[in-house]
PDB file of C-alpha atoms and ligand atoms in Angstrom:
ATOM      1  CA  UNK N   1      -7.426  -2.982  19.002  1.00  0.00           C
ATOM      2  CA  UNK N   2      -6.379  -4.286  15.363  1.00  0.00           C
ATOM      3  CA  UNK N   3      -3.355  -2.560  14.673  1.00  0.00           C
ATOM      4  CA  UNK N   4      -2.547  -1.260  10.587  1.00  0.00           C
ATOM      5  CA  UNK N   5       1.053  -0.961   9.739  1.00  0.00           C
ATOM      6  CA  UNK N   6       2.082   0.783   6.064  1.00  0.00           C
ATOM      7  CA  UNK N   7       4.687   0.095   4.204  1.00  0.00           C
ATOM      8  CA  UNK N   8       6.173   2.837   1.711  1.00  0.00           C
ATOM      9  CA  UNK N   9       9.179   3.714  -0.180  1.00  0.00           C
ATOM     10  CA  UNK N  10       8.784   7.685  -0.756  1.00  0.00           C
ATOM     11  CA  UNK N  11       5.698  10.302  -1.046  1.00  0.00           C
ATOM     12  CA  UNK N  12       3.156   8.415   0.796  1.00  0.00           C
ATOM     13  CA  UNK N  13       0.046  10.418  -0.125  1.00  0.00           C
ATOM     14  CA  UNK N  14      -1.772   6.931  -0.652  1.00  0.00           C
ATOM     15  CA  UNK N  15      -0.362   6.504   3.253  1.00  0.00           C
ATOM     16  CA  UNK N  16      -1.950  10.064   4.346  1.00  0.00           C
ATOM     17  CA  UNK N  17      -4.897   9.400   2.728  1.00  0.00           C
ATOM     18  CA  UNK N  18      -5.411   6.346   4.905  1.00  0.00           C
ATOM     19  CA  UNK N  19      -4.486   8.215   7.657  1.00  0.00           C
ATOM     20  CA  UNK N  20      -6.884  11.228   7.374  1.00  0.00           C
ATOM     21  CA  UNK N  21      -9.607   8.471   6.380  1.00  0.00           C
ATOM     22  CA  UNK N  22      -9.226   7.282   9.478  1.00  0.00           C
ATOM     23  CA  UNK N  23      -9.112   9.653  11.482  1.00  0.00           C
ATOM     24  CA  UNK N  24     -12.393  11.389   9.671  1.00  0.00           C
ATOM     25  CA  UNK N  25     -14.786   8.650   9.929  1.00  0.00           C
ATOM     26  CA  UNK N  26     -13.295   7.330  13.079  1.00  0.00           C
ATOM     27  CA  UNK N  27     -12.168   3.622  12.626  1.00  0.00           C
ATOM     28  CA  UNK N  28     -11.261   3.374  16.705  1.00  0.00           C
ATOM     29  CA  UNK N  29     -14.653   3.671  17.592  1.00  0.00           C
ATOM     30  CA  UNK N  30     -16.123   1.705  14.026  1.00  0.00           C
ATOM     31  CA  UNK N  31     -13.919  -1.181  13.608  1.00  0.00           C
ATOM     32  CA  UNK N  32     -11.539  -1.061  16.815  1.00  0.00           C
ATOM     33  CA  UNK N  33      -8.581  -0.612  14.542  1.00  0.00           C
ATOM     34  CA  UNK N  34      -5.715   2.367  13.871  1.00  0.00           C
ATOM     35  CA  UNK N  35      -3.168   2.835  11.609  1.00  0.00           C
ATOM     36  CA  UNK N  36      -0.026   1.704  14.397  1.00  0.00           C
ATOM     37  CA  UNK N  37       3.315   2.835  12.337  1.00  0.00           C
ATOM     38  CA  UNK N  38       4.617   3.591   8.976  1.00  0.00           C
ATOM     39  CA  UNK N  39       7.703   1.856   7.702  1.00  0.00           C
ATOM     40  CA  UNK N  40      10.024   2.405   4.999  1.00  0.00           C
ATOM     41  CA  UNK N  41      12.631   1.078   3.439  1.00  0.00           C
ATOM     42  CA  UNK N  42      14.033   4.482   2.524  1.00  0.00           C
ATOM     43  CA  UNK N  43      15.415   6.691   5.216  1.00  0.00           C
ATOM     44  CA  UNK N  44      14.352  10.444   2.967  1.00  0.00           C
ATOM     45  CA  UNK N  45      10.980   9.157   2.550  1.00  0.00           C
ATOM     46  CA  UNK N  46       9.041  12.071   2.469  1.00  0.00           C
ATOM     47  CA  UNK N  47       5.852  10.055   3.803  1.00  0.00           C
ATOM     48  CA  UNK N  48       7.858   9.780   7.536  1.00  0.00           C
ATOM     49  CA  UNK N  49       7.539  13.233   8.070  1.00  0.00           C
ATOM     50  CA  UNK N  50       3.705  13.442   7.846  1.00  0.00           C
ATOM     51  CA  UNK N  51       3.412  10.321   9.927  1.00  0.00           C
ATOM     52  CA  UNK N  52       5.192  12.125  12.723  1.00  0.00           C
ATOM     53  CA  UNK N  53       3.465  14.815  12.498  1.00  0.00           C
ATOM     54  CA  UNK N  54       0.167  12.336  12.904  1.00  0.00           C
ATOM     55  CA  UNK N  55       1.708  10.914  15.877  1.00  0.00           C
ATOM     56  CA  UNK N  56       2.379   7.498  14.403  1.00  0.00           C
ATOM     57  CA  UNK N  57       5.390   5.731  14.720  1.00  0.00           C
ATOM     58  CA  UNK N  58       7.412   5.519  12.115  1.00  0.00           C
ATOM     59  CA  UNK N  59      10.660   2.760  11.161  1.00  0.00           C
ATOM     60  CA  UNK N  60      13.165   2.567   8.603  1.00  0.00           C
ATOM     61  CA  UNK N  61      14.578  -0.671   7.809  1.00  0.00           C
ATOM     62  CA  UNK N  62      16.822  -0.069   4.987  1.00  0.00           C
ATOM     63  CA  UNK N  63      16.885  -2.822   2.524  1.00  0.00           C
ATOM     64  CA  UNK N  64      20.194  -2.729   1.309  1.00  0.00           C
ATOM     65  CA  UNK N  65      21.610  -3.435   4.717  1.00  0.00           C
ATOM     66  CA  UNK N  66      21.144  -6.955   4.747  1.00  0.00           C
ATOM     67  CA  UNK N  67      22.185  -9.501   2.413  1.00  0.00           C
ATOM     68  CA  UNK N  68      19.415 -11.054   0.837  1.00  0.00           C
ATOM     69  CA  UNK N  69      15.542 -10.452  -0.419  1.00  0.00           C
ATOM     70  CA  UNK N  70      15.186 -13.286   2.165  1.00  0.00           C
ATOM     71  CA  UNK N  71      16.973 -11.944   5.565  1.00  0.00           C
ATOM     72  CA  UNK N  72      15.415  -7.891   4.711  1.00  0.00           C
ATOM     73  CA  UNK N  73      11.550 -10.164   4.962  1.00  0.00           C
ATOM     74  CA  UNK N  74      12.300 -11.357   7.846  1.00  0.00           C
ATOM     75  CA  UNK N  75      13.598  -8.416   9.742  1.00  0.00           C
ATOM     76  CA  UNK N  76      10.337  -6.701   8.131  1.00  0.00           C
ATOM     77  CA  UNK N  77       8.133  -9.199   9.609  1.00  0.00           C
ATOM     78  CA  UNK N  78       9.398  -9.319  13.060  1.00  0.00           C
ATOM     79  CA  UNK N  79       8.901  -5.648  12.667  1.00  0.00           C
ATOM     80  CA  UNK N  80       5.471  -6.054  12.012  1.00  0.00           C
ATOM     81  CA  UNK N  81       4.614  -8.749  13.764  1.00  0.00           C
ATOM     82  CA  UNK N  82       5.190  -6.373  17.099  1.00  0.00           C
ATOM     83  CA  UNK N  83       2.031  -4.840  16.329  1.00  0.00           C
ATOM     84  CA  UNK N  84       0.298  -7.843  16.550  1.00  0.00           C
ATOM     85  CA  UNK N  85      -2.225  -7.537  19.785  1.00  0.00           C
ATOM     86  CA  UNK N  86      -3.951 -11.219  20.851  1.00  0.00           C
ATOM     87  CA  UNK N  87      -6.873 -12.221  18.600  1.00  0.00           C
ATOM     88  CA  UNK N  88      -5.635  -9.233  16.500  1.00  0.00           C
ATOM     89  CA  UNK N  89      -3.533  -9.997  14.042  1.00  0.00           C
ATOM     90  CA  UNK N  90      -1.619  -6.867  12.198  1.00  0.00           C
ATOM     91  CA  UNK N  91      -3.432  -5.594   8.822  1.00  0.00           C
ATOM     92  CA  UNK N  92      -0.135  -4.830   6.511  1.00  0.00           C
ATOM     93  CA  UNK N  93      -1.022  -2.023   3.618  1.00  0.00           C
ATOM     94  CA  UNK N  94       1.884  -1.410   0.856  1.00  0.00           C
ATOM     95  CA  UNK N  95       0.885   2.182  -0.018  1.00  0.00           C
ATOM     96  CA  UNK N  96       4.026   2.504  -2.771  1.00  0.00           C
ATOM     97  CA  UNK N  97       6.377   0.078  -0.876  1.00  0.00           C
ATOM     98  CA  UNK N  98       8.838  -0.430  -4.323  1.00  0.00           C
ATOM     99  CA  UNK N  99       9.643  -3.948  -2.680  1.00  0.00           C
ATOM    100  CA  UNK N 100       9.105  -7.411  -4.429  1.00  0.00           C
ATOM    101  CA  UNK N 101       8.394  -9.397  -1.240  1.00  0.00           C
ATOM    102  CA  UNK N 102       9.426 -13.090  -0.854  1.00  0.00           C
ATOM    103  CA  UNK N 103       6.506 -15.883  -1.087  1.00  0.00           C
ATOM    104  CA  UNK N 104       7.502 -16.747   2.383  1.00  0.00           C
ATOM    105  CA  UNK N 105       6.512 -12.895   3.683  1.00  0.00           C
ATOM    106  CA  UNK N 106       3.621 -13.069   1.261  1.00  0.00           C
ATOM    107  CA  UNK N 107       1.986 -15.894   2.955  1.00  0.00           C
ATOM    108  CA  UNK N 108       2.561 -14.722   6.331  1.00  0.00           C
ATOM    109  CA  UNK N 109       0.291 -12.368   5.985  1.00  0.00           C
ATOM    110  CA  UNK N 110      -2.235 -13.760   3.586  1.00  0.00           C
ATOM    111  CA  UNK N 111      -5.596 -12.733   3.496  1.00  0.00           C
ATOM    112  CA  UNK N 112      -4.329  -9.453   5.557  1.00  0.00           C
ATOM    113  CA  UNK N 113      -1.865  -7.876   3.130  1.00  0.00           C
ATOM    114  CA  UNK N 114      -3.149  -5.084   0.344  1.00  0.00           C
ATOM    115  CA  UNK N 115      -1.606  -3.884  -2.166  1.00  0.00           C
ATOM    116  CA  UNK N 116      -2.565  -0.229  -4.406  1.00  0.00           C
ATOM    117  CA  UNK N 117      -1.047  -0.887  -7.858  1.00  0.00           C
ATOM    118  CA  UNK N 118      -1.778   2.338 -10.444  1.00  0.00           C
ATOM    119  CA  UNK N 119      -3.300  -0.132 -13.372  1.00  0.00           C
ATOM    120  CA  UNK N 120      -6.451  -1.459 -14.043  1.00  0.00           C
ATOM    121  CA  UNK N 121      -4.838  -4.746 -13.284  1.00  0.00           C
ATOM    122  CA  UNK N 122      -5.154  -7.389 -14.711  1.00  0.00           C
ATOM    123  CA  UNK N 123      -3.718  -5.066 -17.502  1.00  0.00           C
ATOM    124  CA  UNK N 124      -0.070  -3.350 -16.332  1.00  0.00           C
ATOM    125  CA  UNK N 125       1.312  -5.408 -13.731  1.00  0.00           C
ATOM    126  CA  UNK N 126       4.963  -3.763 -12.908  1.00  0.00           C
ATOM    127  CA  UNK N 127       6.243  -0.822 -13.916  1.00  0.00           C
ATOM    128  CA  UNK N 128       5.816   2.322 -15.539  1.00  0.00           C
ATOM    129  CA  UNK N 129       2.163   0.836 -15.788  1.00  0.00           C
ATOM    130  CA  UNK N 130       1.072   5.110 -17.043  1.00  0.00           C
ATOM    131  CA  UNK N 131       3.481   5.274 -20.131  1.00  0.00           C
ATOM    132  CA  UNK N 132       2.376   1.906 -20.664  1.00  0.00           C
ATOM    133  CA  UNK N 133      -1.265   2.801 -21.032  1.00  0.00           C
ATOM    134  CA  UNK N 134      -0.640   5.506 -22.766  1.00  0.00           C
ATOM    135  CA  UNK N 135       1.507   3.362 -25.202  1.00  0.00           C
ATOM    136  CA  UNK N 136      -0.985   0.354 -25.878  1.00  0.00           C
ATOM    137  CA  UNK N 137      -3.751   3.373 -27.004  1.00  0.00           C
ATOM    138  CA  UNK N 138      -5.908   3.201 -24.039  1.00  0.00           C
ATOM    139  CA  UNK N 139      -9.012   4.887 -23.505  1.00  0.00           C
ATOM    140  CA  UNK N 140      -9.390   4.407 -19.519  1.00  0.00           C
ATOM    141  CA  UNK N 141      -6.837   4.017 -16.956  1.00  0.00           C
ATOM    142  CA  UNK N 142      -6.963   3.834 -13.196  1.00  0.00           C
ATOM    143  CA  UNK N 143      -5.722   1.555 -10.265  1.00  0.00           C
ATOM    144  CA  UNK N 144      -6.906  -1.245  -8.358  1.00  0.00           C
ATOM    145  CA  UNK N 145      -6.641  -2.331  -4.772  1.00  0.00           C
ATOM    146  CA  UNK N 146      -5.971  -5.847  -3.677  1.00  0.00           C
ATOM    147  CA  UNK N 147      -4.778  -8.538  -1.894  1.00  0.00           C
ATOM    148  CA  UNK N 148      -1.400  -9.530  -2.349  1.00  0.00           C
ATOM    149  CA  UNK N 149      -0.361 -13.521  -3.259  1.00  0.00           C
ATOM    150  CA  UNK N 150       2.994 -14.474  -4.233  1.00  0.00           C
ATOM    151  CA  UNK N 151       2.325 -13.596  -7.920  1.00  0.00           C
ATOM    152  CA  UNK N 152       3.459 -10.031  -8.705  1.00  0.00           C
ATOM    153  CA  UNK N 153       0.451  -7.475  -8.825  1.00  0.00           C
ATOM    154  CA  UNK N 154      -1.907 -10.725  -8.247  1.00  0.00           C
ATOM    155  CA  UNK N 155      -4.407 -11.556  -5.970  1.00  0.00           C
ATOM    156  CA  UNK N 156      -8.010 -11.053  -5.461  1.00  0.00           C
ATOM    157  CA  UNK N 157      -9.346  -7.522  -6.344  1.00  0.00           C
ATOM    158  CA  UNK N 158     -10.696  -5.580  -3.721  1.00  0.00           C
ATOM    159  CA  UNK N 159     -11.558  -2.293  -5.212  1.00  0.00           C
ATOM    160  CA  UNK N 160     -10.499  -0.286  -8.650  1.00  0.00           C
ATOM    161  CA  UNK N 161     -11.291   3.398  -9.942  1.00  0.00           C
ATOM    162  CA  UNK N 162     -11.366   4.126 -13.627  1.00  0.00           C
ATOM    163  CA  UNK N 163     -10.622   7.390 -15.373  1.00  0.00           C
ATOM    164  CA  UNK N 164      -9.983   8.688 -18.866  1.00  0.00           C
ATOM    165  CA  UNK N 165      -6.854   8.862 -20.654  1.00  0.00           C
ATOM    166  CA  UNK N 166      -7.017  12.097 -22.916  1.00  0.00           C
ATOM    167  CA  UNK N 167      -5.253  12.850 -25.790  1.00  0.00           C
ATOM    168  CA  UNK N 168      -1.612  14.209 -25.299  1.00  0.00           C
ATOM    169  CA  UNK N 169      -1.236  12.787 -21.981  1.00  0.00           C
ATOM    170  CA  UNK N 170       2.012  12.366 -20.332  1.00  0.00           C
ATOM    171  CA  UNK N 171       2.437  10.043 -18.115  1.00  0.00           C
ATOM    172  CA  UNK N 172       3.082  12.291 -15.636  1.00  0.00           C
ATOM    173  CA  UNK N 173      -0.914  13.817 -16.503  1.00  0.00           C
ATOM    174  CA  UNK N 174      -2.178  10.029 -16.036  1.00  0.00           C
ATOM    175  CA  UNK N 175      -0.271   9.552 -12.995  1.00  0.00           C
ATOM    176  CA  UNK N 176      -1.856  12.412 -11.244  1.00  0.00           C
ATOM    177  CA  UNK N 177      -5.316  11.757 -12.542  1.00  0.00           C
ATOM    178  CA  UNK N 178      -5.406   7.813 -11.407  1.00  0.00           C
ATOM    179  CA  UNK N 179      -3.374   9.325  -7.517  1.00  0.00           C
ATOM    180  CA  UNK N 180      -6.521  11.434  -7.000  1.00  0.00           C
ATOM    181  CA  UNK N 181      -8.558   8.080  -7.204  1.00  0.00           C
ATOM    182  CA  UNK N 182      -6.367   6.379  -5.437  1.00  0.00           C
ATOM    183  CA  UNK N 183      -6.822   8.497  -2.462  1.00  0.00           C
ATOM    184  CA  UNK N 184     -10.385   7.729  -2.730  1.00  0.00           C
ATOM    185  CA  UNK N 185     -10.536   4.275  -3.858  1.00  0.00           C
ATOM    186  CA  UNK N 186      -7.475   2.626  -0.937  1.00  0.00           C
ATOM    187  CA  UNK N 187      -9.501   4.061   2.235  1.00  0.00           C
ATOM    188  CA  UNK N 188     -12.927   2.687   0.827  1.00  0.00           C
ATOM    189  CA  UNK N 189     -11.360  -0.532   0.285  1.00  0.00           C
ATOM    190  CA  UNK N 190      -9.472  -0.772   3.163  1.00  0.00           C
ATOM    191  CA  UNK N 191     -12.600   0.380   5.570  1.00  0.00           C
ATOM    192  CA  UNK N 192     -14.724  -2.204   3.674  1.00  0.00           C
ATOM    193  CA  UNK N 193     -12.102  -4.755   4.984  1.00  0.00           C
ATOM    194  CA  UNK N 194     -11.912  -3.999   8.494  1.00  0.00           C
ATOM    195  CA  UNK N 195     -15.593  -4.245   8.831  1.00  0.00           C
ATOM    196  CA  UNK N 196     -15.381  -7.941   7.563  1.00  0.00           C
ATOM    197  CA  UNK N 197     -12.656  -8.495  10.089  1.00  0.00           C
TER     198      UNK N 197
HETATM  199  C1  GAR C   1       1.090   5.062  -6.175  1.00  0.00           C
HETATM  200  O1  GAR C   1       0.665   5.493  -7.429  1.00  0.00           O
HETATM  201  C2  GAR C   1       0.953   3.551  -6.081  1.00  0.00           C
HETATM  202  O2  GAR C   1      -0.170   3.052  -6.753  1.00  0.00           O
HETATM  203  C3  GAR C   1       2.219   3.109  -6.750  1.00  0.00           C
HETATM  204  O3  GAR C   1       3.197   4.008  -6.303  1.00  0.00           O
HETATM  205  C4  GAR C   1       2.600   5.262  -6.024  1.00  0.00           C
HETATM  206  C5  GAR C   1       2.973   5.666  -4.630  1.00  0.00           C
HETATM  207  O4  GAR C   1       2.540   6.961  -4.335  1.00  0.00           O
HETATM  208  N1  GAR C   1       2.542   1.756  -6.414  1.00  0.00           N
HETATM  209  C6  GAR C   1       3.184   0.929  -7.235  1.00  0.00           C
HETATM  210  O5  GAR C   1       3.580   1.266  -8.333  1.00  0.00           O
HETATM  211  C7  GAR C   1       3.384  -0.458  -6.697  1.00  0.00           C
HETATM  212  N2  GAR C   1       3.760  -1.357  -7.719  1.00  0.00           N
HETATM  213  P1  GAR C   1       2.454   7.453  -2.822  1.00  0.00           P
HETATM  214  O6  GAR C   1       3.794   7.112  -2.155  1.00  0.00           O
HETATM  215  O7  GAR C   1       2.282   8.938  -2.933  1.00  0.00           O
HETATM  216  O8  GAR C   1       1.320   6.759  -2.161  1.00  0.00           O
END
């Protein structure tokens, strides 16, 4: 069994839409592979609570009880790397995991860590990527699935949705409009993936 383990920082509807993907088109029986725990590095995560409720295991590993970006990665990883089964390495997803990881983590898990950033990146790497948009004039919006490398919001693309920005948008407007794609776009990608693997 190829284990998945998602990191997140709050809502985790990017998370539940993984988890409902899964369970829907049944990735046991497709691709031998489940989504293992959820972690976050915020104890009020609202995400947890719907991973209980799926029956996954969930973890908090709270970043601002250790001492450096360095020391936080590597409790992280041994985390992770428990779900590692022989042959099987652990697929890592960031699902709105507000954590710049160190190139050492990074490259751990190359090739087999994915990232969902709410740009059409290259465009809006970082933050407040909606306001931004809406800023620079856009006509389209939308976010993009990929692998992560060590460069921020980098890596090879794996998957991106596109949708309108209309006039008088908020950010908050965009946000929700590019989510709903997300929920779509992260599953697709991610199944995609696991049938490679
Ligand atoms: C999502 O829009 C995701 O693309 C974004 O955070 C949100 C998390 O929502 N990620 C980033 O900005 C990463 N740089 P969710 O917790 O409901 O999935």
């Amino acid at each position: 069994m190829k284990n998945i383990v998602i990191l997140i920082s709050g809502g985790g509807s990017n998370m539940a839409a993984i988890v409902k993907a899964a369970q829907r088109e049944g990735w046991v029986e497709k691709y031998g592979a489940r989504v293992a725990a959820v972690i976050s590095n915020k104890a009020e995560a609202p995400g947890l609570q719907f991973a209980s409720a799926h029956g996954i295991v969930t973890e908090v590993l709270d970043h601002k009880a250790f001492p450096s970006r360095e020391a936080f990665d590597a409790a992280l990883a041994q985390l992770i790397d428990r779900y590692d089964n022989p042959g099987q390495p652990v697929l890592v997803l960031l699902a709105g995991f507000m954590r710049i990881l160190t190139t050492g983590f990074v490259n751990r898990y190359a090739g087999r860590l994915v990232n969902i950033h709410p740009s059409l990146l290259p465009a809006f790497s970082g933050l407040h990527t909606h306001q931004r948009a809406i800023d620079a004039g856009c006509q389209v919006a939308g976010a993009t699935v990929h692998l992560v490398t060590p460069e921020l919001d980098h890596g090879p693309i794996l998957a991106q949705a596109v949708v309108p920005v209309l006039s008088g948008d908020t950010a908050d407007a965009l946000r929700a409009r590019v989510l709903t794609q997300e929920h779509l776009i992260y599953p697709q990608a991610i199944a995609g993936l696991l049938q490679k693997m």
